[in-house]
Each structure stands twice: as C-alpha cells, then as structure tokens.
mmCIF file of C-alpha atoms in Angstrom:
data_model
loop_
_atom_site.group_PDB
_atom_site.id
_atom_site.type_symbol
_atom_site.label_atom_id
_atom_site.label_comp_id
_atom_site.label_asym_id
_atom_site.label_seq_id
_atom_site.Cartn_x
_atom_site.Cartn_y
_atom_site.Cartn_z
ATOM 1 C CA MET A 1 19.311 24.036 3.239
ATOM 2 C CA GLU A 2 18.577 20.836 1.342
ATOM 3 C CA PRO A 3 17.491 17.865 3.516
ATOM 4 C CA ARG A 4 20.005 15.096 4.037
ATOM 5 C CA ARG A 5 19.365 12.430 1.402
ATOM 6 C CA PHE A 6 18.815 8.798 2.362
ATOM 7 C CA TYR A 7 18.842 5.662 0.203
ATOM 8 C CA ALA A 8 16.755 2.595 1.032
ATOM 9 C CA GLN A 9 18.767 -0.639 1.138
ATOM 10 C CA THR A 10 16.116 -3.216 2.101
ATOM 11 C CA TRP A 11 12.345 -2.989 2.395
ATOM 12 C CA GLN A 12 9.550 -4.407 4.523
ATOM 13 C CA ARG A 13 5.981 -4.520 3.229
ATOM 14 C CA VAL A 14 2.422 -5.373 4.138
ATOM 15 C CA SER A 15 -0.313 -5.828 1.511
ATOM 16 C CA LEU A 16 -4.004 -5.395 2.296
ATOM 17 C CA PHE A 17 -7.407 -5.175 0.667
ATOM 18 C CA VAL A 18 -10.006 -3.884 3.139
ATOM 19 C CA GLU A 19 -13.093 -1.671 3.218
ATOM 20 C CA PRO A 20 -12.350 2.085 3.137
ATOM 21 C CA GLU A 21 -13.949 2.468 6.589
ATOM 22 C CA LEU A 22 -11.585 -0.127 8.038
ATOM 23 C CA LEU A 23 -8.547 1.482 6.425
ATOM 24 C CA GLU A 24 -9.548 4.858 7.866
ATOM 25 C CA SER A 25 -10.022 3.259 11.292
ATOM 26 C CA ILE A 26 -6.573 1.626 11.152
ATOM 27 C CA PHE A 27 -4.882 4.878 10.145
ATOM 28 C CA SER A 28 -6.774 6.881 12.786
ATOM 29 C CA ASP A 29 -6.083 4.379 15.586
ATOM 30 C CA CYS A 30 -2.367 4.399 14.711
ATOM 31 C CA CYS A 31 -2.335 8.251 14.602
ATOM 32 C CA VAL A 32 -1.012 8.278 11.059
ATOM 33 C CA VAL A 33 -0.154 11.649 9.516
ATOM 34 C CA ILE A 34 -0.798 11.759 5.763
ATOM 35 C CA LEU A 35 1.692 13.662 3.606
ATOM 36 C CA ASN A 36 1.190 14.729 0.018
ATOM 37 C CA HIS A 37 3.118 16.823 -2.469
ATOM 38 C CA HIS A 38 2.584 19.436 -5.128
ATOM 39 C CA ARG A 39 5.328 20.388 -7.568
ATOM 40 C CA GLY A 40 7.917 18.652 -5.421
ATOM 41 C CA LYS A 41 6.876 20.348 -2.169
ATOM 42 C CA TYR A 42 5.599 18.031 0.580
ATOM 43 C CA PHE A 43 2.954 19.134 3.052
ATOM 44 C CA VAL A 44 0.746 17.626 5.761
ATOM 45 C CA GLU A 45 -2.559 16.699 4.164
ATOM 46 C CA ASP A 46 -4.325 14.898 7.019
ATOM 47 C CA HIS A 47 -3.057 15.128 10.582
ATOM 48 C CA SER A 48 -4.303 11.999 12.386
ATOM 49 C CA ALA A 49 -7.551 12.250 10.364
ATOM 50 C CA PRO A 50 -7.058 10.487 7.011
ATOM 51 C CA TYR A 51 -10.303 11.557 5.337
ATOM 52 C CA ARG A 52 -8.902 12.676 1.974
ATOM 53 C CA MET A 53 -6.634 9.629 1.696
ATOM 54 C CA THR A 54 -9.492 7.212 2.344
ATOM 55 C CA ALA A 55 -11.662 9.079 -0.172
ATOM 56 C CA PHE A 56 -9.054 8.249 -2.831
ATOM 57 C CA TYR A 57 -8.942 4.659 -1.608
ATOM 58 C CA ARG A 58 -12.755 4.380 -1.614
ATOM 59 C CA HIS A 59 -12.879 5.403 -5.276
ATOM 60 C CA TYR A 60 -10.138 2.896 -6.072
ATOM 61 C CA VAL A 61 -11.950 0.031 -4.314
ATOM 62 C CA GLU A 62 -15.307 0.781 -5.905
ATOM 63 C CA THR A 63 -13.680 1.022 -9.336
ATOM 64 C CA LEU A 64 -12.030 -2.378 -8.850
ATOM 65 C CA ILE A 65 -15.167 -4.088 -7.667
ATOM 66 C CA THR A 66 -17.840 -2.504 -9.859
ATOM 67 C CA THR A 67 -16.211 -1.868 -13.254
ATOM 68 C CA SER A 68 -14.093 -3.840 -15.690
ATOM 69 C CA ARG A 69 -12.252 -0.882 -17.240
ATOM 70 C CA ARG A 70 -9.142 0.519 -15.517
ATOM 71 C CA GLU A 71 -7.748 3.993 -16.093
ATOM 72 C CA TRP A 72 -4.711 5.662 -14.551
ATOM 73 C CA SER A 73 -7.045 8.303 -13.137
ATOM 74 C CA ASP A 74 -8.752 5.600 -11.056
ATOM 75 C CA TRP A 75 -5.719 5.096 -8.809
ATOM 76 C CA LYS A 76 -3.184 7.847 -9.561
ATOM 77 C CA GLU A 77 -4.086 9.720 -6.348
ATOM 78 C CA LEU A 78 -2.786 6.770 -4.318
ATOM 79 C CA TYR A 79 0.738 7.308 -5.652
ATOM 80 C CA GLY A 80 1.197 10.765 -4.113
ATOM 81 C CA PRO A 81 0.486 10.351 -0.384
ATOM 82 C CA GLU A 82 2.980 8.982 2.132
ATOM 83 C CA LEU A 83 2.456 8.078 5.790
ATOM 84 C CA THR A 84 4.484 9.414 8.687
ATOM 85 C CA SER A 85 4.442 9.764 12.455
ATOM 86 C CA SER A 86 3.804 13.147 14.052
ATOM 87 C CA SER A 87 7.143 12.610 15.834
ATOM 88 C CA SER A 88 8.857 12.649 12.434
ATOM 89 C CA LEU A 89 7.656 16.169 11.620
ATOM 90 C CA LEU A 90 9.925 19.169 12.074
ATOM 91 C CA ALA A 91 9.427 21.630 14.913
ATOM 92 C CA ASP A 92 7.265 23.870 12.698
ATOM 93 C CA GLY A 93 4.997 20.924 11.775
ATOM 94 C CA THR A 94 6.323 20.471 8.239
ATOM 95 C CA PRO A 95 7.558 17.125 6.841
ATOM 96 C CA ASP A 96 11.181 16.146 7.457
ATOM 97 C CA ARG A 97 12.292 14.847 4.064
ATOM 98 C CA SER A 98 15.610 13.645 5.483
ATOM 99 C CA VAL A 99 13.866 10.641 7.082
ATOM 100 C CA PRO A 100 12.023 7.862 5.232
ATOM 101 C CA ALA A 101 8.220 7.798 5.238
ATOM 102 C CA ILE A 102 5.869 4.877 4.576
ATOM 103 C CA VAL A 103 5.098 4.562 0.873
ATOM 104 C CA ILE A 104 1.706 3.581 -0.591
ATOM 105 C CA GLN A 105 1.414 1.624 -3.848
ATOM 106 C CA THR A 106 -1.316 -0.389 -5.516
ATOM 107 C CA GLU A 107 -0.956 -4.141 -5.169
ATOM 108 C CA GLU A 108 -1.039 -6.206 -8.376
ATOM 109 C CA LEU A 109 -1.605 -9.887 -9.038
ATOM 110 C CA TYR A 110 -0.661 -12.061 -11.959
ATOM 111 C CA TYR A 111 -1.458 -15.719 -12.470
ATOM 112 C CA ASN A 112 1.158 -17.344 -14.678
ATOM 113 C CA ALA A 113 -0.710 -20.248 -16.258
ATOM 114 C CA TYR A 114 2.468 -21.689 -17.814
ATOM 115 C CA ARG A 115 4.366 -21.824 -14.497
ATOM 116 C CA LYS A 116 1.171 -22.368 -12.462
ATOM 117 C CA GLN A 117 2.262 -19.579 -10.103
ATOM 118 C CA LEU A 118 0.476 -16.646 -8.521
ATOM 119 C CA MET A 119 2.703 -13.572 -8.396
ATOM 120 C CA THR A 120 2.278 -10.350 -6.396
ATOM 121 C CA LYS A 121 4.054 -6.993 -6.509
ATOM 122 C CA VAL A 122 4.381 -7.223 -10.279
ATOM 123 C CA ALA A 123 4.923 -4.047 -12.268
ATOM 124 C CA ASN A 124 2.892 -4.344 -15.443
ATOM 125 C CA THR A 125 -0.097 -2.112 -16.111
ATOM 126 C CA GLY A 126 -2.078 -5.017 -17.529
ATOM 127 C CA GLU A 127 -2.066 -6.996 -14.295
ATOM 128 C CA LEU A 128 -4.920 -7.321 -11.823
ATOM 129 C CA LYS A 129 -5.098 -4.494 -9.278
ATOM 130 C CA PHE A 130 -5.832 -5.878 -5.812
ATOM 131 C CA GLY A 131 -5.650 -3.549 -2.808
ATOM 132 C CA ILE A 132 -2.574 -1.637 -1.682
ATOM 133 C CA ILE A 133 0.957 -2.172 -0.364
ATOM 134 C CA LEU A 134 2.489 -0.206 2.513
ATOM 135 C CA SER A 135 6.291 -0.222 2.178
ATOM 136 C CA PHE A 136 8.960 1.097 4.538
ATOM 137 C CA PRO A 137 12.755 0.794 4.386
ATOM 138 C CA ASN A 138 14.135 -1.777 6.797
ATOM 139 C CA THR A 139 17.632 -0.364 6.392
ATOM 140 C CA ILE A 140 18.889 2.893 4.890
ATOM 141 C CA THR A 141 22.141 4.672 4.250
ATOM 142 C CA TYR A 142 23.015 8.339 3.954
ATOM 143 C CA ASP A 143 25.321 9.085 1.014
ATOM 144 C CA PHE A 144 26.093 5.343 0.812
ATOM 145 C CA GLU A 145 27.994 5.395 4.090
ATOM 146 C CA SER A 146 27.158 3.034 6.982
ATOM 147 C CA ILE A 147 23.887 1.085 6.852
ATOM 148 C CA LEU A 148 21.360 2.080 9.516
ATOM 149 C CA GLU A 149 18.411 0.119 10.935
ATOM 150 C CA THR A 150 15.081 1.973 10.937
ATOM 151 C CA ALA A 151 13.138 -0.107 13.496
ATOM 152 C CA ALA A 152 13.773 2.287 16.409
ATOM 153 C CA THR A 153 12.876 5.445 14.454
ATOM 154 C CA PRO A 154 9.387 7.023 14.871
ATOM 155 C CA ASN A 155 8.346 5.859 11.406
ATOM 156 C CA GLY A 156 9.834 2.420 12.006
ATOM 157 C CA GLU A 157 7.703 2.131 15.145
ATOM 158 C CA LEU A 158 4.678 3.443 13.219
ATOM 159 C CA PHE A 159 5.114 0.816 10.499
ATOM 160 C CA ALA A 160 5.380 -1.935 13.130
ATOM 161 C CA LEU A 161 2.172 -0.675 14.785
ATOM 162 C CA LEU A 162 0.367 -0.487 11.431
ATOM 163 C CA LYS A 163 1.428 -4.016 10.544
ATOM 164 C CA LYS A 164 0.349 -5.377 13.945
ATOM 165 C CA THR A 165 -3.018 -3.606 13.697
ATOM 166 C CA ILE A 166 -3.602 -4.801 10.121
ATOM 167 C CA MET A 167 -2.707 -8.388 11.041
ATOM 168 C CA SER A 168 -5.162 -8.354 13.967
ATOM 169 C CA ARG A 169 -8.093 -7.054 11.881
ATOM 170 C CA THR A 170 -7.629 -9.081 8.696
ATOM 171 C CA LYS A 171 -6.921 -12.625 7.537
ATOM 172 C CA PRO A 172 -4.664 -14.150 4.876
ATOM 173 C CA CYS A 173 -6.125 -14.150 1.368
ATOM 174 C CA LYS A 174 -6.091 -17.451 -0.521
ATOM 175 C CA PHE A 175 -6.898 -17.978 -4.185
ATOM 176 C CA ARG A 176 -8.009 -20.881 -6.331
ATOM 177 C CA SER A 177 -6.646 -21.157 -9.870
ATOM 178 C CA PRO A 178 -6.803 -23.919 -12.508
ATOM 179 C CA SER A 179 -3.605 -25.338 -10.984
ATOM 180 C CA GLY A 180 -4.725 -25.404 -7.339
ATOM 181 C CA ILE A 181 -4.780 -23.321 -4.145
ATOM 182 C CA HIS A 182 -2.403 -20.392 -3.687
ATOM 183 C CA ARG A 183 -1.591 -18.699 -0.382
ATOM 184 C CA SER A 184 -0.626 -15.049 -0.584
ATOM 185 C CA SER A 185 0.889 -12.391 1.659
ATOM 186 C CA ILE A 186 -2.141 -10.157 1.093
ATOM 187 C CA ARG A 187 -4.322 -9.466 4.136
ATOM 188 C CA ILE A 188 -8.052 -9.208 3.440
ATOM 189 C CA SER A 189 -11.071 -8.164 5.499
ATOM 190 C CA ASP A 190 -14.317 -10.117 5.807
ATOM 191 C CA GLY A 191 -16.282 -7.373 4.039
ATOM 192 C CA ILE A 192 -14.051 -7.323 0.970
ATOM 193 C CA HIS A 193 -13.835 -11.125 0.971
ATOM 194 C CA ALA A 194 -17.627 -11.366 0.758
ATOM 195 C CA ARG A 195 -17.778 -8.896 -2.142
ATOM 196 C CA LEU A 196 -15.073 -10.716 -4.111
ATOM 197 C CA LYS A 197 -16.430 -14.258 -3.878
ATOM 198 C CA SER A 198 -16.868 -15.541 -7.469
ATOM 199 C CA HIS A 199 -16.274 -12.023 -8.781
ATOM 200 C CA PRO A 200 -15.938 -11.522 -12.573
ATOM 201 C CA MET A 201 -12.864 -9.309 -11.984
ATOM 202 C CA LEU A 202 -11.014 -12.379 -10.678
ATOM 203 C CA ALA A 203 -12.614 -14.921 -13.016
ATOM 204 C CA ALA A 204 -11.201 -13.045 -16.007
ATOM 205 C CA HIS A 205 -7.734 -13.804 -14.564
ATOM 206 C CA GLN A 206 -8.576 -17.472 -13.822
ATOM 207 C CA LEU A 207 -8.673 -16.741 -10.089
ATOM 208 C CA GLU A 208 -11.187 -17.071 -7.273
ATOM 209 C CA VAL A 209 -10.919 -15.869 -3.667
ATOM 210 C CA ILE A 210 -11.616 -18.711 -1.218
#
C-alpha cells in the first residue's frame, strides 16, 4: 500500500555553520535518526548515531574552507539524508513516508553589490556555499484537504528541540561588505568563526565574517 501523500504549505528553517563534531553532538543529544534513500527506497542509515551523516558534512566543511574549487561531488551526499524522530518510524523500524521529515540542504549566500544586499537561501550554483539549512514544514495538507499544523507531531517536536539546541550552542553570524554590516539568520560556532576570519573564500565575494 502506497503511503499517504502530504504536501508542505509553509516552512520553518534554521541555518547553521558549525564544526562537524558540534553537529554530531547536536544530532546525538537530540536523538536524531538519519534516513537515506537508494533508488527511491528510504531506510534508516544512522539510528541516534549520526556518524555517516557527519562524515559527509566534514568533507563539505573542509572543502569549503580549504579549497577554492567547488564540485557537485563535494556536497551531493548532503542532499540525500533526512532527519526524523524514532517515534516517527513504523512498528517494524522502517521510515514512515506518510509523515514529513526534516530536510537538509546546503546554505548559499549572495552579495548583491548593486542593491547592497546580502541574500541567503538563493538557488544558483555559482553562489557562495555557507553551511547547511534544516527545513521542516510548519503546515501540511493531505491531498489538498484541510491544512494541518505539525508542531505537535514527533518530527515537529524534534525540529523545535534541534532549533533550541542549535540556538544555545551558536551565535548569529554577521558580515561586512563594501556597503556596511549585514545581520543574517545563519547561526555560527566559535570554531568556524575563527577559521573564517578574513578568509579568501569570503573575500572573493566581497564579504568578511565579523
């Protein structure tokens, strides 16, 4: 039997750029279950032990910080996994695809010199990669019927816990550009902040982390 299909209506997001060890700690402390898929079939990849997921993230971070060339292979593995609560799994321990999971994407920045604006969550491959976004539907609908809130669902509660934990262990990231200081919604850790100060990766985009 095919799972009941849901459609996201509105989204909530949290962006972060932290050390791989901190990301693994956040996921472990929140008891996150990592899902992945192969040929359309989803399976549990890490059950409250996100080692493989953070290995992908570690490669992504080191590529961003140490090299100037970006290839799809450097971050493609971050587009497969999703996050879920163990309470959202079916009785046999397999993923329940009829409920929304938390989606992972790479965060991107773009400084628009003409408008003097710093933009995030842009969708062009030429933009500056900068950490990841965790996204979860705030409201959904099944077959476009009534709109349902997700806050009280296991994954809604997991997203709220993840966001609270991330907020407590990070700080807002601010940037300097030729037009001034820009505040962003991205949360950054002290370790990553120290590595990005006056970094050529940002200077090439007329940006500096402050």
